[in-house]
């Protein structure tokens, strides 16, 4: 049997870390088993669904390289749901419910005052079909409720093993606002069956819906599906990951200069591990090594340092040409030579703007005391810079090797005293690439100009 998975986002927000991980795991599982990966946009909630979110989800999945084999949009399938809703109504497995919000609230309060867990007690289930039809024709509003069989629902989750729910606690659930407007739990069951989905891999937050979906499936005689509920993604404080922990949407990470492959690699490790120390995986390697029995049950902590470090590894693997192209988005004037000075220590592409800003500034702005190595006096700094200017003025072939040779010869034992002021004068920073590399790129004229400026601060 062909393995078929699906990613079923509601376009009510941008593609975020959690949903991207769900998409990835479904993708990996399908590809690993030579199966198919289906993308289904769940846009039945007309008020909350937005085209821009759908575009964001689709666009970012593509950027991440998670291509789908088939695509569906629930809003284009309303006829299918209506057919199955009607079937349940005809077979007395669902009924129209006319209870309004106030009435429902009153019932709930009454149940709670009796110390019972609130649930719909089935008031409208005894209304005859004829009467329901009459009332609807007259314009009364009614939702459609599914008759929940009060039994224990059991299923085997690929990650969480045997799971049981007592459906008698649920009460009859609303599955559609009307015959033309199905709700999530209903539409999802119809679609999963209709699209031949064999495995549902999704976040643990959806677990409470699973028994409802299984009951609807059984009522319609649809094929069983296997489930894998992924552990929650937690912030560093171990509470559910949310905006207050930092960026959550994939777009924000891409905009900050995290590379798609690094994001994929990082997402894969959010709840899954290969069982070895290996941490860097291409998408193909992930496909090969992925398996649901290496997915953990406990929450997966989102660790931004780890993402940074993985991204750094991917940045170092890029050719200088490609990296420079990527850097241009953040620093339009950048060139390969400058980028090469930072490739080793960049964690995200956006950093290049700040790391390399001093190359493009006419005047640097720094505290003059930064020019002092250890306890140097003003006079010593001036003398040191003078020496450097002298050396630099005499260099014949302007390249970093000659600049380095000249300056080191002049420095002798006192490297810090000579080189530190040059570094700060050229970069305006305490941390920068070596002064020789900077000088080579700046050229002799600018280098001397910056050294003169440093002197003028005293
Ligand atoms: N559309 C649902 C959501 O975005 C997920 C559906 C599912 O995976 O069953 O929360």
Short mmCIF file of C-alpha atoms in Angstrom, two decimals, residues 84-315:
data_model
loop_
_atom_site.label_atom_id
_atom_site.label_comp_id
_atom_site.label_asym_id
_atom_site.label_seq_id
_atom_site.Cartn_x
_atom_site.Cartn_y
_atom_site.Cartn_z
CA UNK A 84 -21.17 13.09 3.91
CA UNK A 85 -22.96 15.37 6.38
CA UNK A 86 -26.23 14.45 4.71
CA UNK A 87 -25.30 10.79 4.96
CA UNK A 88 -24.80 11.07 8.72
CA UNK A 89 -28.08 12.96 9.09
CA UNK A 90 -29.96 10.39 7.00
CA UNK A 91 -28.53 7.54 9.04
CA UNK A 92 -29.41 9.23 12.34
CA UNK A 93 -25.79 9.50 13.26
CA UNK A 94 -26.02 13.25 13.36
CA UNK A 95 -28.83 15.71 14.01
CA UNK A 96 -29.69 19.37 13.81
CA UNK A 97 -29.31 21.20 17.08
CA UNK A 98 -31.27 24.37 17.67
CA UNK A 99 -29.91 25.25 21.08
CA UNK A 100 -28.68 28.82 21.17
CA UNK A 101 -25.61 30.09 23.01
CA UNK A 102 -27.56 31.25 26.08
CA UNK A 103 -29.35 27.96 26.44
CA UNK A 104 -26.09 26.04 26.08
CA UNK A 105 -24.47 28.23 28.70
CA UNK A 106 -27.37 27.71 31.09
CA UNK A 107 -27.09 23.90 30.66
CA UNK A 108 -23.37 24.11 31.27
CA UNK A 109 -23.84 26.11 34.46
CA UNK A 110 -26.47 23.69 35.69
CA UNK A 111 -24.21 20.69 35.08
CA UNK A 112 -21.34 22.35 36.85
CA UNK A 113 -23.50 23.26 39.82
CA UNK A 114 -24.33 19.53 40.08
CA UNK A 115 -20.59 18.84 40.04
CA UNK A 116 -20.71 17.26 36.59
CA UNK A 117 -18.26 17.87 33.77
CA UNK A 118 -20.11 20.02 31.22
CA UNK A 119 -21.11 18.41 27.93
CA UNK A 120 -24.02 18.65 25.55
CA UNK A 121 -26.74 16.47 27.02
CA UNK A 122 -28.43 15.63 23.74
CA UNK A 123 -31.57 17.77 24.04
CA UNK A 124 -32.11 18.14 20.27
CA UNK A 125 -31.26 14.54 19.44
CA UNK A 126 -34.89 13.53 19.85
CA UNK A 127 -36.29 16.09 17.45
CA UNK A 128 -37.68 14.24 14.44
CA UNK A 129 -36.16 14.77 11.01
CA UNK A 130 -39.43 16.22 9.77
CA UNK A 131 -39.62 18.75 12.55
CA UNK A 132 -35.97 19.76 12.01
CA UNK A 133 -36.60 20.28 8.33
CA UNK A 134 -39.65 22.41 9.07
CA UNK A 135 -37.79 24.57 11.52
CA UNK A 136 -34.83 25.06 9.18
CA UNK A 137 -37.15 25.93 6.32
CA UNK A 138 -38.70 28.56 8.53
CA UNK A 139 -35.26 30.06 8.94
CA UNK A 140 -34.32 28.81 12.40
CA UNK A 141 -30.58 28.50 12.86
CA UNK A 142 -29.19 25.07 13.61
CA UNK A 143 -25.78 23.47 13.83
CA UNK A 144 -25.16 19.82 13.08
CA UNK A 145 -24.15 17.60 15.96
CA UNK A 146 -22.59 14.20 15.71
CA UNK A 147 -23.92 11.51 18.02
CA UNK A 148 -20.96 10.44 20.09
CA UNK A 149 -21.12 6.86 21.14
CA UNK A 150 -20.29 6.71 24.86
CA UNK A 151 -17.44 4.24 24.65
CA UNK A 152 -13.71 4.02 25.19
CA UNK A 153 -11.85 5.03 22.04
CA UNK A 154 -8.48 3.32 21.76
CA UNK A 155 -5.76 3.85 19.23
CA UNK A 156 -2.10 3.18 18.88
CA UNK A 157 0.01 6.27 18.40
CA UNK A 158 3.36 5.67 16.68
CA UNK A 159 5.06 7.93 19.22
CA UNK A 160 2.90 7.74 22.31
CA UNK A 161 1.85 4.06 22.06
CA UNK A 162 -1.57 3.04 23.34
CA UNK A 163 -3.92 5.95 23.93
CA UNK A 164 -7.41 5.81 25.39
CA UNK A 165 -10.17 8.38 25.61
CA UNK A 166 -13.49 8.04 27.34
CA UNK A 167 -15.92 9.37 24.73
CA UNK A 168 -18.78 9.39 27.24
CA UNK A 169 -17.23 12.58 28.63
CA UNK A 170 -17.52 14.36 25.32
CA UNK A 171 -21.20 14.76 24.65
CA UNK A 172 -22.43 15.12 21.07
CA UNK A 173 -20.03 17.36 19.18
CA UNK A 174 -20.78 20.06 16.64
CA UNK A 175 -19.38 19.02 13.27
CA UNK A 176 -20.88 21.72 11.04
CA UNK A 177 -22.31 25.20 11.41
CA UNK A 178 -24.81 24.21 8.73
CA UNK A 179 -24.90 21.74 5.84
CA UNK A 180 -22.60 23.98 3.80
CA UNK A 181 -20.16 24.85 6.55
CA UNK A 182 -18.34 21.87 8.01
CA UNK A 183 -16.02 22.30 10.96
CA UNK A 184 -12.46 21.10 11.28
CA UNK A 185 -13.05 17.72 12.93
CA UNK A 186 -15.46 16.69 10.23
CA UNK A 187 -13.76 18.04 7.12
CA UNK A 188 -10.44 16.58 8.19
CA UNK A 189 -11.87 13.06 8.46
CA UNK A 190 -13.54 13.23 5.06
CA UNK A 191 -10.41 14.56 3.43
CA UNK A 192 -8.02 12.13 5.03
CA UNK A 193 -10.18 9.27 3.79
CA UNK A 194 -10.86 10.78 0.38
CA UNK A 195 -7.19 11.54 -0.20
CA UNK A 196 -6.09 8.09 0.90
CA UNK A 197 -4.01 9.38 3.79
CA UNK A 198 -2.39 6.49 5.62
CA UNK A 199 -0.46 8.34 8.34
CA UNK A 200 -1.43 11.48 10.21
CA UNK A 201 1.63 13.12 11.72
CA UNK A 202 0.78 16.29 13.61
CA UNK A 203 1.35 18.26 16.78
CA UNK A 204 0.37 16.87 20.13
CA UNK A 205 -1.90 19.86 20.64
CA UNK A 206 -4.30 18.17 18.21
CA UNK A 207 -4.44 14.94 20.22
CA UNK A 208 -7.80 15.77 21.92
CA UNK A 209 -9.36 15.87 18.44
CA UNK A 210 -8.21 12.41 17.48
CA UNK A 211 -10.90 10.37 19.31
CA UNK A 212 -13.59 12.61 17.80
CA UNK A 213 -12.16 12.03 14.36
CA UNK A 214 -11.93 8.29 14.90
CA UNK A 215 -15.60 8.15 15.93
CA UNK A 216 -16.69 10.07 12.83
CA UNK A 217 -14.50 7.81 10.70
CA UNK A 218 -16.14 4.73 12.22
CA UNK A 219 -19.63 6.14 11.79
CA UNK A 220 -18.96 6.61 8.08
CA UNK A 221 -17.20 3.26 7.71
CA UNK A 222 -14.00 4.93 6.48
CA UNK A 223 -10.55 3.40 6.48
CA UNK A 224 -8.45 3.55 9.62
CA UNK A 225 -5.44 5.83 9.69
CA UNK A 226 -2.23 5.60 11.70
CA UNK A 227 -1.37 8.48 14.02
CA UNK A 228 1.84 10.04 15.24
CA UNK A 229 1.49 13.03 17.56
CA UNK A 230 4.66 15.09 17.73
CA UNK A 231 5.95 16.52 21.01
CA UNK A 232 5.27 20.18 21.70
CA UNK A 233 7.97 22.70 20.94
CA UNK A 234 8.97 24.49 24.12
CA UNK A 235 10.76 27.75 24.75
CA UNK A 236 13.95 27.78 26.85
CA UNK A 237 11.79 28.17 29.98
CA UNK A 238 10.04 24.91 29.02
CA UNK A 239 6.67 26.55 28.47
CA UNK A 240 4.96 26.14 25.10
CA UNK A 241 6.90 28.07 22.47
CA UNK A 242 5.25 31.37 21.65
CA UNK A 243 6.04 34.82 20.30
CA UNK A 244 7.36 35.94 23.64
CA UNK A 245 10.25 33.51 23.18
CA UNK A 246 11.28 35.30 19.98
CA UNK A 247 10.47 34.93 16.33
CA UNK A 248 8.09 32.11 15.52
CA UNK A 249 7.43 32.48 11.81
CA UNK A 250 9.72 30.86 9.26
CA UNK A 251 9.75 34.08 7.26
CA UNK A 252 11.31 35.96 10.16
CA UNK A 253 14.11 33.40 10.32
CA UNK A 254 14.67 33.50 6.57
CA UNK A 255 14.68 37.30 6.68
CA UNK A 256 17.31 37.25 9.39
CA UNK A 257 19.56 35.24 7.15
CA UNK A 258 19.09 31.71 8.36
CA UNK A 259 19.60 29.38 5.43
CA UNK A 260 16.75 27.09 4.39
CA UNK A 261 18.92 23.97 4.74
CA UNK A 262 20.01 25.00 8.20
CA UNK A 263 16.41 25.63 9.24
CA UNK A 264 15.40 22.20 7.94
CA UNK A 265 18.30 20.54 9.72
CA UNK A 266 17.42 22.34 12.95
CA UNK A 267 13.69 21.54 12.69
CA UNK A 268 14.47 17.87 12.17
CA UNK A 269 16.21 17.80 15.53
CA UNK A 270 13.21 19.31 17.31
CA UNK A 271 11.89 16.10 18.74
CA UNK A 272 13.75 13.64 16.53
CA UNK A 273 17.31 12.40 16.80
CA UNK A 274 19.20 9.88 14.73
CA UNK A 275 20.37 7.91 17.75
CA UNK A 276 23.97 9.00 17.08
CA UNK A 277 25.98 12.19 17.67
CA UNK A 278 25.55 13.27 14.10
CA UNK A 279 23.87 16.65 13.89
CA UNK A 280 24.33 17.88 10.36
CA UNK A 281 22.02 16.31 7.80
CA UNK A 282 21.10 17.19 4.26
CA UNK A 283 17.46 16.69 3.33
CA UNK A 284 18.41 13.47 1.54
CA UNK A 285 20.22 12.17 4.60
CA UNK A 286 17.22 13.02 6.73
CA UNK A 287 14.98 11.08 4.39
CA UNK A 288 17.27 8.10 4.70
CA UNK A 289 17.62 8.20 8.46
CA UNK A 290 14.18 9.37 9.54
CA UNK A 291 11.97 7.05 11.52
CA UNK A 292 9.06 7.69 13.85
CA UNK A 293 10.51 5.47 16.57
CA UNK A 294 13.29 7.97 17.08
CA UNK A 295 10.81 10.73 17.86
CA UNK A 296 10.70 11.60 21.53
CA UNK A 297 7.56 11.90 23.65
CA UNK A 298 8.73 14.77 25.81
CA UNK A 299 8.66 18.39 24.69
CA UNK A 300 11.38 19.58 22.34
CA UNK A 301 13.19 22.67 23.56
CA UNK A 302 13.83 25.33 20.96
CA UNK A 303 17.43 26.39 21.38
CA UNK A 304 18.40 29.39 19.28
CA UNK A 305 22.13 28.86 19.96
CA UNK A 306 21.82 25.51 18.29
CA UNK A 307 20.14 27.06 15.27
CA UNK A 308 22.92 29.67 15.15
CA UNK A 309 25.60 27.05 15.31
CA UNK A 310 24.00 24.87 12.62
CA UNK A 311 23.50 27.93 10.44
CA UNK A 312 27.16 28.86 10.91
CA UNK A 313 28.16 25.42 9.67
CA UNK A 314 26.01 25.82 6.56
CA UNK A 315 27.38 29.32 5.96
#
